[in-house]
XYZ file of C-alpha atoms in Angstrom:
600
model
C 0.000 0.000 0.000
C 3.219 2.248 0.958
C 4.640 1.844 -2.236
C 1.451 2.477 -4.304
C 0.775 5.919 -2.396
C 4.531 6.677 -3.356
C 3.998 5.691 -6.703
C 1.029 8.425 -7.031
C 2.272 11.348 -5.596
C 5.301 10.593 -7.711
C 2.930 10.721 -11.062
C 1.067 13.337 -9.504
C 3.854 15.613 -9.554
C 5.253 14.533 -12.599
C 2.158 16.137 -14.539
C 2.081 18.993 -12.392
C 5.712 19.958 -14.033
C 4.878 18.778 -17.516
C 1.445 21.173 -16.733
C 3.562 23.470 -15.751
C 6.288 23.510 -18.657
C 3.483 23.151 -21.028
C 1.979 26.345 -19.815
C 4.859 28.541 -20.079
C 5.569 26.843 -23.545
C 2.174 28.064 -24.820
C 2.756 31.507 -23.705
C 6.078 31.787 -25.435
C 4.127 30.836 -28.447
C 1.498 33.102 -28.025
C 4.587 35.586 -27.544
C 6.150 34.741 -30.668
C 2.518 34.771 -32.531
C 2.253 38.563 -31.746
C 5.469 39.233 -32.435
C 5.232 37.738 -36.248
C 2.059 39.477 -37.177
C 3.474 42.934 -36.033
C 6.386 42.204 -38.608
C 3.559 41.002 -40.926
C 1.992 44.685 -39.992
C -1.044 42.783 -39.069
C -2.053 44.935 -35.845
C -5.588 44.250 -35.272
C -4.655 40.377 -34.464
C -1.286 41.381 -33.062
C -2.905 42.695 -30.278
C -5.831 39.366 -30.320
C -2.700 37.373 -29.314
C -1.161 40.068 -26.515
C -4.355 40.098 -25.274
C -4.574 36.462 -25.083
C -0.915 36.199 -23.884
C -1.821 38.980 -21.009
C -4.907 36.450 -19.717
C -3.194 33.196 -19.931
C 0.103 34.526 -17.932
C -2.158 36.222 -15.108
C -4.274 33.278 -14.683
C -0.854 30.962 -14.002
C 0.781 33.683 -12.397
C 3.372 33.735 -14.958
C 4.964 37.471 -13.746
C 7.794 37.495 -16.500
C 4.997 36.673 -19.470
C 2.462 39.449 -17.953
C 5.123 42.162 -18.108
C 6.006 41.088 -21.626
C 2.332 41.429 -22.769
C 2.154 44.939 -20.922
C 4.944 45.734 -23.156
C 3.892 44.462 -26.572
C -0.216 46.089 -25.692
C 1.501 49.466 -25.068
C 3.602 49.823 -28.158
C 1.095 47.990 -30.390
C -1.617 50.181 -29.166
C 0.379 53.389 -29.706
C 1.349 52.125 -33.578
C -2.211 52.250 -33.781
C -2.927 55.313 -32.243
C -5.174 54.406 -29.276
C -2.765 56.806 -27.163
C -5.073 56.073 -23.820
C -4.843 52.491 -23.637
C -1.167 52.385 -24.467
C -0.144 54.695 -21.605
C -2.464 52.515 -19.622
C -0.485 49.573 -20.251
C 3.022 51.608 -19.804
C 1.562 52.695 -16.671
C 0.712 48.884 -15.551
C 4.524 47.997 -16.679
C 6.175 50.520 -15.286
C 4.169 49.576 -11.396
C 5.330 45.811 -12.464
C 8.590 46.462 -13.426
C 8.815 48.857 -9.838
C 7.347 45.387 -7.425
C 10.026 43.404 -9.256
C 12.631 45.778 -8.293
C 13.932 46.896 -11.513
C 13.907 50.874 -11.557
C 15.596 51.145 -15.022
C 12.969 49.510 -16.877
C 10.313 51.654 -14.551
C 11.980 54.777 -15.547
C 11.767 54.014 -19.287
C 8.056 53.326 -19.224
C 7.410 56.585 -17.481
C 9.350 58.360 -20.330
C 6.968 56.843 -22.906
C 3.948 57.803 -20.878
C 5.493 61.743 -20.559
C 6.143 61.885 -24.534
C 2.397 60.454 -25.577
C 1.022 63.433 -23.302
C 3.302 66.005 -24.727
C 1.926 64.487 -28.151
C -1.460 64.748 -27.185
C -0.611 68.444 -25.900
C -1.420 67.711 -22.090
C 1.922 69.296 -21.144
C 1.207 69.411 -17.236
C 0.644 65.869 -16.855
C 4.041 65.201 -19.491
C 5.558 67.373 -16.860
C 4.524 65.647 -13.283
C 5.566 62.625 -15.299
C 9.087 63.499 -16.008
C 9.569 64.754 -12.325
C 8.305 61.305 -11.073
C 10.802 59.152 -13.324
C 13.427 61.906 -11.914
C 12.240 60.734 -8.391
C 13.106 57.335 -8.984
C 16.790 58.345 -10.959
C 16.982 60.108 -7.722
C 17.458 56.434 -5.564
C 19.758 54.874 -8.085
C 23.447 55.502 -8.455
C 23.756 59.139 -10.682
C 26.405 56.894 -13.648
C 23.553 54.903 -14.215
C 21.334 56.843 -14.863
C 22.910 59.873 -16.307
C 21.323 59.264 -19.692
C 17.819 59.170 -18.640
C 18.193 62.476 -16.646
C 19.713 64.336 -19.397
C 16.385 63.203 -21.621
C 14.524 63.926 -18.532
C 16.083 67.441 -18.255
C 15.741 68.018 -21.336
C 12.003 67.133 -22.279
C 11.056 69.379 -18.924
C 12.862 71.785 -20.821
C 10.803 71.621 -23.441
C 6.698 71.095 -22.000
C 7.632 73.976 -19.579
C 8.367 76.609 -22.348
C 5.486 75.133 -24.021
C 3.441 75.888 -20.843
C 5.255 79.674 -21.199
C 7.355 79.222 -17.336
C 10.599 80.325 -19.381
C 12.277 80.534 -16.300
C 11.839 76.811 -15.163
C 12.418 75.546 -18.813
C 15.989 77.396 -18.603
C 16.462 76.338 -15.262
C 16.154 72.327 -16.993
C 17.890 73.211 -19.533
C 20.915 74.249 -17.691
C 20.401 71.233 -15.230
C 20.911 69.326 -18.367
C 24.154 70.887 -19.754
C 25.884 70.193 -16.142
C 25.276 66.251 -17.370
C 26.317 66.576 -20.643
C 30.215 66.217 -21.902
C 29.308 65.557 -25.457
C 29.874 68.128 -27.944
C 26.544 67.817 -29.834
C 24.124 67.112 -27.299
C 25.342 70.585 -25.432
C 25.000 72.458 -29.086
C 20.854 70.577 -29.291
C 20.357 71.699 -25.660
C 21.659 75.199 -26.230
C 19.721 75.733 -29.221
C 16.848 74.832 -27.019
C 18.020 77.779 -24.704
C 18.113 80.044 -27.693
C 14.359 79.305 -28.198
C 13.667 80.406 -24.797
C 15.787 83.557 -25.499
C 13.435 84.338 -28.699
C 10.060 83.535 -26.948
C 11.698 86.043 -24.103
C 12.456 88.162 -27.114
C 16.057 88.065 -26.056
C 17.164 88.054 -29.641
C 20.679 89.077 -29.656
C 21.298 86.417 -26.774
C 19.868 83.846 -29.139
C 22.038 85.438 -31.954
C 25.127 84.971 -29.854
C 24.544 81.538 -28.883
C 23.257 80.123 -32.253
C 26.332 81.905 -33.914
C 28.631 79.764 -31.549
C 26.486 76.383 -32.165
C 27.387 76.796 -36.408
C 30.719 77.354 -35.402
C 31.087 73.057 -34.245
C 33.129 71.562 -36.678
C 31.128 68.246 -35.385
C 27.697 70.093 -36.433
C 28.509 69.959 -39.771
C 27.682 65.798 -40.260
C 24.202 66.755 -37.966
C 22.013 68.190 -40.960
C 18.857 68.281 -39.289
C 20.432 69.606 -36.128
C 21.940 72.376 -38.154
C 19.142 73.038 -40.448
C 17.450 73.746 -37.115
C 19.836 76.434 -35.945
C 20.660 77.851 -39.273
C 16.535 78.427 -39.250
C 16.321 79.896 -35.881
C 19.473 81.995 -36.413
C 17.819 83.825 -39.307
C 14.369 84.298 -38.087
C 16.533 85.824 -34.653
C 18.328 88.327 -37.039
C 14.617 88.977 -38.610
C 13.324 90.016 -35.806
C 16.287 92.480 -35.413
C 15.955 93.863 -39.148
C 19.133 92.279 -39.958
C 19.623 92.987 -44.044
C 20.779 89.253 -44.250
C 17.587 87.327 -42.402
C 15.428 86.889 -45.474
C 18.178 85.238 -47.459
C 19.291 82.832 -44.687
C 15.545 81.670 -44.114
C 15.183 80.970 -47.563
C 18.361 79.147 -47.761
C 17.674 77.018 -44.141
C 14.232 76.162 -45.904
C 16.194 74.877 -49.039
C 18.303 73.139 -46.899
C 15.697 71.350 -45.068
C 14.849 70.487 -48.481
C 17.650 69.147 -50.170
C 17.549 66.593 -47.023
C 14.300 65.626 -47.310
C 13.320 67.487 -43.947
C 9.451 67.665 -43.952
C 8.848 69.139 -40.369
C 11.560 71.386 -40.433
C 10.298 72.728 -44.041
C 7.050 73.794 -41.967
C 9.046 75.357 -39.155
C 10.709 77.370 -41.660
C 7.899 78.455 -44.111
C 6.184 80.115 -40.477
C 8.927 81.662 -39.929
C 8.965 83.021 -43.757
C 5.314 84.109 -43.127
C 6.080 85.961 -39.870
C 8.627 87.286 -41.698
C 6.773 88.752 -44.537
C 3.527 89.636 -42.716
C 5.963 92.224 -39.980
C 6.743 93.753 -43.217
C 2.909 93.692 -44.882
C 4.424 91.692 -47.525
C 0.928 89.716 -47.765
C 1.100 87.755 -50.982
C 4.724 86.078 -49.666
C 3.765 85.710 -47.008
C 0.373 83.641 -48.296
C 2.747 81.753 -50.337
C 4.657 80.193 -47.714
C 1.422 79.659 -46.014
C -0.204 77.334 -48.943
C 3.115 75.743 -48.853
C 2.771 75.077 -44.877
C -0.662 74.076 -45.521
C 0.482 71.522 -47.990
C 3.012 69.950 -45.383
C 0.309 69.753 -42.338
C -2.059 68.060 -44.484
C 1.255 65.426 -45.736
C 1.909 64.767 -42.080
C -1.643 64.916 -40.690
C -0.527 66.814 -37.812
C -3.698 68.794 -35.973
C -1.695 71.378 -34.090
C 0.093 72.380 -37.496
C -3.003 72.519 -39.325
C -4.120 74.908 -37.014
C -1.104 76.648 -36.638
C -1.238 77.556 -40.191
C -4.845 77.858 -40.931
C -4.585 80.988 -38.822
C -2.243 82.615 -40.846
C -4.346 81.339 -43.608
C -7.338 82.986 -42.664
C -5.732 86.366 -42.277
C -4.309 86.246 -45.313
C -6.712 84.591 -47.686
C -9.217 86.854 -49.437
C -11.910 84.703 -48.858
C -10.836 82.645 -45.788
C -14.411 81.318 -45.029
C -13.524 77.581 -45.949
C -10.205 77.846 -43.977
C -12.458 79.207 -40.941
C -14.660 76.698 -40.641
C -11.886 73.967 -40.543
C -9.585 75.566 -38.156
C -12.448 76.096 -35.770
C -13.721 72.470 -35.879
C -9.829 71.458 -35.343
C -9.767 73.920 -32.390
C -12.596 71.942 -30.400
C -11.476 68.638 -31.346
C -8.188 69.487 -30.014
C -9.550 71.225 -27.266
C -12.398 68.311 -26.292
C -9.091 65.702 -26.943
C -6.995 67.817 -24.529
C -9.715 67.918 -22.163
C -9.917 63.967 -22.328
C -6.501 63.458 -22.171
C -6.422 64.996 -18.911
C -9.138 63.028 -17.520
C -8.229 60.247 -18.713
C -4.704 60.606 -17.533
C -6.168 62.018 -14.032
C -8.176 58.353 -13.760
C -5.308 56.302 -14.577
C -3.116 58.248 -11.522
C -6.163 57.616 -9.432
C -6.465 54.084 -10.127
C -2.075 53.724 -9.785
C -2.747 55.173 -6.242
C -4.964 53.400 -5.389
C -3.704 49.977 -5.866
C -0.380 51.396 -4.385
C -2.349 51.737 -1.466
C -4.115 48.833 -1.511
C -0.903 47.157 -2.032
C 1.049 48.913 1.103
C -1.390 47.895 3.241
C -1.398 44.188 2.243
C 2.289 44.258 2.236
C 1.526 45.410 6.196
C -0.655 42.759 6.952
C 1.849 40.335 5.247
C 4.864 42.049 6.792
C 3.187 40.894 10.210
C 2.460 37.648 9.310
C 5.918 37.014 7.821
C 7.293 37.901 11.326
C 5.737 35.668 13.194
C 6.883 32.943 10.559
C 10.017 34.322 10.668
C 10.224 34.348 14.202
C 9.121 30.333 14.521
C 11.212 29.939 11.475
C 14.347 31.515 13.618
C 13.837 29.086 16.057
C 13.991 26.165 14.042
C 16.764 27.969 11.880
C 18.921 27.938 15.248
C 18.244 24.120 16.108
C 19.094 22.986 12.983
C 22.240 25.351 12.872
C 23.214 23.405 16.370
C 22.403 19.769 14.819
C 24.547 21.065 11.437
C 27.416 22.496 13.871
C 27.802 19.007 16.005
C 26.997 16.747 12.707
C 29.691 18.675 10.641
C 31.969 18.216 13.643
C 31.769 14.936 14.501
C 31.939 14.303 10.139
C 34.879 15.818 10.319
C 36.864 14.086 13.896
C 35.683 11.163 11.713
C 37.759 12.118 8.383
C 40.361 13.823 10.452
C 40.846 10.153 12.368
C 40.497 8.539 8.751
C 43.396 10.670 7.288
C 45.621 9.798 10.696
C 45.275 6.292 10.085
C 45.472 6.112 6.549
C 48.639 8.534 7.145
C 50.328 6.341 9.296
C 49.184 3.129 7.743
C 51.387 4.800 4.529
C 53.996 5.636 6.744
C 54.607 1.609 8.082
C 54.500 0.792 4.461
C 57.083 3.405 4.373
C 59.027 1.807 7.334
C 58.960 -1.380 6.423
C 59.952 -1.035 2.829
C 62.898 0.651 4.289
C 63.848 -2.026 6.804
C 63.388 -4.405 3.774
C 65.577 -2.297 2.003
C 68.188 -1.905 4.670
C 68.238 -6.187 5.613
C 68.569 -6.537 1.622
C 71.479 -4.210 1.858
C 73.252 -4.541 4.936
C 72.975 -8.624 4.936
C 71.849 -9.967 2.078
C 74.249 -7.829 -0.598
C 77.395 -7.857 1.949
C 77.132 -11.374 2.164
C 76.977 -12.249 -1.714
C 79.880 -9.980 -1.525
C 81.916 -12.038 1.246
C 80.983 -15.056 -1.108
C 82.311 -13.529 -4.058
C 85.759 -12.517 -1.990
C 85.950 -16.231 -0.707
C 86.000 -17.561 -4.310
C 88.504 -14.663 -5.459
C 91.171 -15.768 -2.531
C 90.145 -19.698 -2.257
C 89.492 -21.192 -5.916
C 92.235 -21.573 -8.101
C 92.653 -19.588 -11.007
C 92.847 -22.815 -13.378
C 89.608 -23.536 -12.118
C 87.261 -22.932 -15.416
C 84.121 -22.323 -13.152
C 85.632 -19.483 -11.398
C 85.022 -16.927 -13.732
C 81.583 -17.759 -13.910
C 80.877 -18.182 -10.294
C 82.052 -14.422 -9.782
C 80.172 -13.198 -12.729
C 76.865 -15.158 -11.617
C 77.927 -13.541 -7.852
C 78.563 -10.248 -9.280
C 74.966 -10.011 -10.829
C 73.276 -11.100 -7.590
C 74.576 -8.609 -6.169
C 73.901 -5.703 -8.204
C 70.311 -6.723 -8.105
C 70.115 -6.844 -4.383
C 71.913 -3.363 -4.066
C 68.745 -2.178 -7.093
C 65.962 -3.892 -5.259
C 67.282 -1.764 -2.161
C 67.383 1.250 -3.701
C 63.962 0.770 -5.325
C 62.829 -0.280 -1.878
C 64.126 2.321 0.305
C 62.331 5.547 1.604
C 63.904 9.103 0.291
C 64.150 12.333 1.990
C 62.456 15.080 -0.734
C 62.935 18.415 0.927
C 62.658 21.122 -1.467
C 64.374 19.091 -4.512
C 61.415 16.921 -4.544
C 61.363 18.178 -8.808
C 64.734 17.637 -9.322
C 64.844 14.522 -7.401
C 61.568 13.170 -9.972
C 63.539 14.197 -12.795
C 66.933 12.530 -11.933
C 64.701 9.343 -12.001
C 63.136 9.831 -15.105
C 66.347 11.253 -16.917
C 68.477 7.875 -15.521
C 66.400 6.254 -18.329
C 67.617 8.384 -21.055
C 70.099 6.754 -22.913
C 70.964 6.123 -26.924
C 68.318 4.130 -27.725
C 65.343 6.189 -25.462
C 64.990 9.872 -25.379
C 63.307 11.690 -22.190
C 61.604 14.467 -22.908
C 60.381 16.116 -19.149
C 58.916 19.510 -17.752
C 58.723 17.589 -14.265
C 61.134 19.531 -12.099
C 58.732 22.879 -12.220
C 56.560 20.238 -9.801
C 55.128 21.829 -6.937
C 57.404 20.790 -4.012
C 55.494 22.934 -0.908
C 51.987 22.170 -0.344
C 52.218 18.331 -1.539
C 53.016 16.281 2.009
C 56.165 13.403 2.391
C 53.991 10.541 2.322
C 52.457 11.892 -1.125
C 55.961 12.353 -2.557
C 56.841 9.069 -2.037
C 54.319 7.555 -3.866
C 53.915 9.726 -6.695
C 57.694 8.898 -7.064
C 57.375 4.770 -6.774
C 54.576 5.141 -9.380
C 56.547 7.033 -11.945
C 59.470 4.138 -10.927
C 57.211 1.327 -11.500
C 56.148 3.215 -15.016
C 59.769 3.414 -16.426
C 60.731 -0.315 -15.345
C 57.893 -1.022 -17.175
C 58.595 1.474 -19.869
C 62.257 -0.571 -20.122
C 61.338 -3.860 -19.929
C 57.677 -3.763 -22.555
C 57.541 -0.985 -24.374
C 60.688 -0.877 -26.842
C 59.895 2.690 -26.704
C 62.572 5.350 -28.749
C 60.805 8.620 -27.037
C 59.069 9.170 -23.578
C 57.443 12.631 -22.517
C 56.190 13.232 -18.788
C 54.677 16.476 -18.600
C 53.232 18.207 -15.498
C 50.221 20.795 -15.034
C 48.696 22.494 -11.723
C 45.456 23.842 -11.733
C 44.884 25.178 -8.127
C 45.008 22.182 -5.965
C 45.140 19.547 -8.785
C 47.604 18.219 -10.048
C 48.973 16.024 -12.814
C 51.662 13.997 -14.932
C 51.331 12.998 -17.802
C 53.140 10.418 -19.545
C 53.202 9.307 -23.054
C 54.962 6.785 -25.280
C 55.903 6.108 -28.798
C 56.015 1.770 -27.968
C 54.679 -1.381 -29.076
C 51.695 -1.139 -26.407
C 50.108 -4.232 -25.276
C 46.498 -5.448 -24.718
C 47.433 -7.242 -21.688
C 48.204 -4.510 -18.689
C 46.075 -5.047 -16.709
C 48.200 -8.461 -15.413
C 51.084 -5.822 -15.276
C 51.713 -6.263 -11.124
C 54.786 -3.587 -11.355
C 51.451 -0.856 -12.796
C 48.950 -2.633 -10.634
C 50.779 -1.489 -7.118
C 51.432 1.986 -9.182
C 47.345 2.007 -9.273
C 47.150 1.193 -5.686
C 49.593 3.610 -4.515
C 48.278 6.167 -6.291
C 44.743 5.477 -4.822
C 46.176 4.852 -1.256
C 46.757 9.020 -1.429
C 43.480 9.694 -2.882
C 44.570 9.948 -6.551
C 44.431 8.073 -9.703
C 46.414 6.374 -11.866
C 45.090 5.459 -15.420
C 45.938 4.594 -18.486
C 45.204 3.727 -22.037
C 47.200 1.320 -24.405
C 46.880 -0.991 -26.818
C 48.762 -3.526 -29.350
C 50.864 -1.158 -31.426
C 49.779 2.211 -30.260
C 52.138 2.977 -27.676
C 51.350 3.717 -23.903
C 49.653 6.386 -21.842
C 49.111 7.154 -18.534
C 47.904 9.722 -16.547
C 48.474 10.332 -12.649
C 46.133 12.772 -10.475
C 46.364 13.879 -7.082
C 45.621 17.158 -4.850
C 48.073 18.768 -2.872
């Protein structure tokens, strides 16, 4: 019965992931759906599928999916000029984006929301706007956001000279230039100062500083930037009587359109009619004015129509027709400005109102969350105890492991040299007393003499190696040089050792470590001599923190039968005994490698 109730919470939770991943699949397809028919510049169903995205991620909860489908509703909805519901959704990303904690983001949806009200000509809430998205640049480190404040600065700049508080706008203005280090932002923002100057009808101020701006050698490459200046320049000197003015606003208009400058054509031909109707020059002045006309009714722009419909009807013989339109724009604009404002006045109300809702849930969960905490604590510090004692006896238990297994390697280390030490103290100085006895006692004549000593002479020599191989060695610091005197004692004319051994870490690796890595590499080269047939050998060595290795690699005959190699076999163990490895990979006519690991 156990095992069946196991079984279906296992499947039970198995289809609440797949549920789960299925979900989030669908909305990234739903994502990508919207996405597609916006490129396909099929709006209408573009924003079918945000819409559907938007539902489907707020009923699962899916936060990063919802603040995508705020995004996509408020720039599709914009493209298609339904300026209320897209700052509606900027205003619902913007509070998203501020609950997850990312201010950046928040800031950017607020400077959407402040240049749709400009657009729509609602200038005072464009301007509370701005100074709230300064608010937030105000809690964030200033070299972060130094780019959105000089916009910020800039645009205030701009809705407050629109909203005739010259002194404010130059007051943002100069905020702005304190930011700025670039050449050709400062010229933009102090041609937006010469503006001021004019509307102040400062106009030898403006002169001055507009004169300076066309002096940037950088200005040249910025055409529309210095189509702009070359246009308020003139119309400065115009209203001045300089001789020059009408000839540089006719040649900033040609300017504009050689580049292919449509607003700044209009900018100019107003200031051609102001021009012309200061000095009753009527029927130039009506010129311009058709020509304006023509431009507002290319770009579809209300507030231009109107602009120049006024100058139209003044001018016009029989300005009835023009009349009539400018004063249905006038209440459109007027009833749109009004609804912008209302509109814009619910959507703060209904932002405050859910920030207040939301502080005081976050209260009544703050509470909650410390009591939880508080019981949580408790447990917290019981299980820190438990951890503390666990993780202490853990590690009496790997310290005592590491003793004994240190020691146990030490014995080893003992007793191979007591082996070595018998084997060399008795067993070679007695095959040497034989071999003296036969020298002194067996006569020359005797034919088996000669052999006797050379059969003694061997013996010997092969007790004297097996001590050698068997006895323990003192490292110290020449623990390299002491690997690579090994290694090299097997390069000869027939095999060539290549090594980079000696640069071996001799400091952090302990005694009982050196001494195996060292029998290892000696049972690898009496193997290397007696199988391989080998003509080059290369050990190489490589640290990487704590780990080490050597490498070793061989140009032999190989073998397929190693593994009944005993000389590698206590090579594998050793290596294992200090919690290394030693592997390696050969076969019948592809020479030998091996590889040996430890840490220091």
């Amino acid at each position: 019965m156990k095992h069946i109730y196991v079984a279906f919470l296992f499947l039970f939770s198995s289809l609440y992931c797949f549920s789960q991943k299925t979900d989030s699949t669908y909305l990234t397809i739903l994502s990508k759906k919207s996405t597609r028919l916006i490129k396909l510049k099929k709006l209408d169903s573009a924003i079918f599928y945000a819409n559907e995205l938007l539902d489907k991620s707020i009923f699962i909860k899916d936060t990063f999916h919802q603040l995508k489908s705020y995004n996509k509703l408020a720039k599709y909805h914009r493209a298609n000029n339904e300026y209320f519901k897209s700052v509606n959704f900027y205003n619902k990303s913007k509070e998203l984006n501020l609950l997850l904690g990312d201010t950046i983001k928040a800031i950017n949806k607020l400077r959407f929301i402040e240049s749709i009200q400009k657009q729509l000509g609602d200038f005072n809430s464009s301007e509370n706007t701005a100074i709230e998205a300064l608010q937030l640049c105000d809690v964030l480190d200033d070299s972060i956001t130094i780019k959105q404040k000089l916009s910020l600065y800039n645009h205030l700049g701009i809705v407050t000279k629109d909203q005739y508080n010259f002194s404010d706008a130059k007051n943002w203005y100069t905020n702005a230039l304190k930011l700025s280090n670039d050449s050709l932002k400062i010229a933009a923002i102090k041609n937006n100062i010469a503006l001021v100057d004019i509307k102040q009808e400062k106009f030898s101020s403006a002169i001055n500083s507009l004169d300076l701006i066309l002096k940037n050698t950088r200005f040249e490459k910025q055409s529309k930037q210095k189509a702009r200046v070359m246009d308020n320049l003139a119309y400065a000197k115009s209203k001045l009587n300089y001789y020059e003015a009408e000839k540089e606003l006719k040649i900033a208009l040609e300017f504009r359109k050689k580049i292919n400058d449509v607003k700044g054509q209009f900018a100019s031909n107003i200031h051609l009619i102001q021009y012309y109707i200061n000095r009753d020059q009527n029927q130039k002045a009506l010129q311009y004015a058709k020509d304006a006309y023509e431009i507002a009714l290319l770009t579809n722009s209300v507030i231009s129509k109107i602009e120049v419909l006024s100058y139209l009807i003044r001018l016009e013989d029989n300005p009835k027709t023009f009349a009539i339109e400018y004063y249905k724009l006038t209440d459109s604009v007027k009833i749109a400005r009004l609804q912008a404002k209302n509109q814009f006045a619910k959507i703060k109300y209904e932002t405050d109102n859910l920030r207040e809702a939301k502080i005081v849930l976050e209260k009544e969960t703050a509470q909650k969350d410390l009591k939880l905490s508080q019981e949580a604590s408790k447990r917290n510090f019981l299980i820190l105890i438990t951890s503390i004692l666990v993780i202490g006896v853990v590690m009496i238990i790997i310290n005592w492991r590491q003793r004994i297994k240190i020691a146990s390697f030490n014995a080893t280390i003992k007793t191979e040299n007591r082996i070595s030490k018998k084997v060399h103290d008795e067993m070679a100085n007695d095959i040497s007393d034989i071999k003296t006895l036969v020298k002194n006692h067996i006569s020359s004549t005797n034919p088996a003499k000669k052999q006797l000593i050379n059969m003694l002479n061997t013996s010997y020599i092969s007790a004297r190696d097996i001590a050698t191989e068997t006895g323990g060695i003192v490292f110290g610091d020449s623990f390299g040089k002491t690997l690579k005197n090994l290694l090299m004692q097997h390069n000869d004319d027939n095999v060539k050792i290549i090594t980079t051994i000696n640069g071996i870490d001799h400091v952090t690796i302990e005694e009982y470590k050196k001494n195996a890595i060292y029998r290892a590499l000696q049972e690898l080269m009496v193997n290397m001599n007696k199988h391989s047939q080998a003509t080059i050998v290369t050990i190489a060595y490589k640290k990487d923190g704590k780990h080490h290795e050597i490498r070793y690699t061989d140009n032999g005959i190989g073998t397929d039968t190693v593994q009944k190699n005993r000389g590698l076999q206590n090579a594998v163990t050793r290596m294992q005994d200090i919690g290394g490895s030693f592997n390696f990979e050969t076969s019948k006519g592809n020479g030998f490698k091996a590889s040996l690991k430890f840490k220091a």
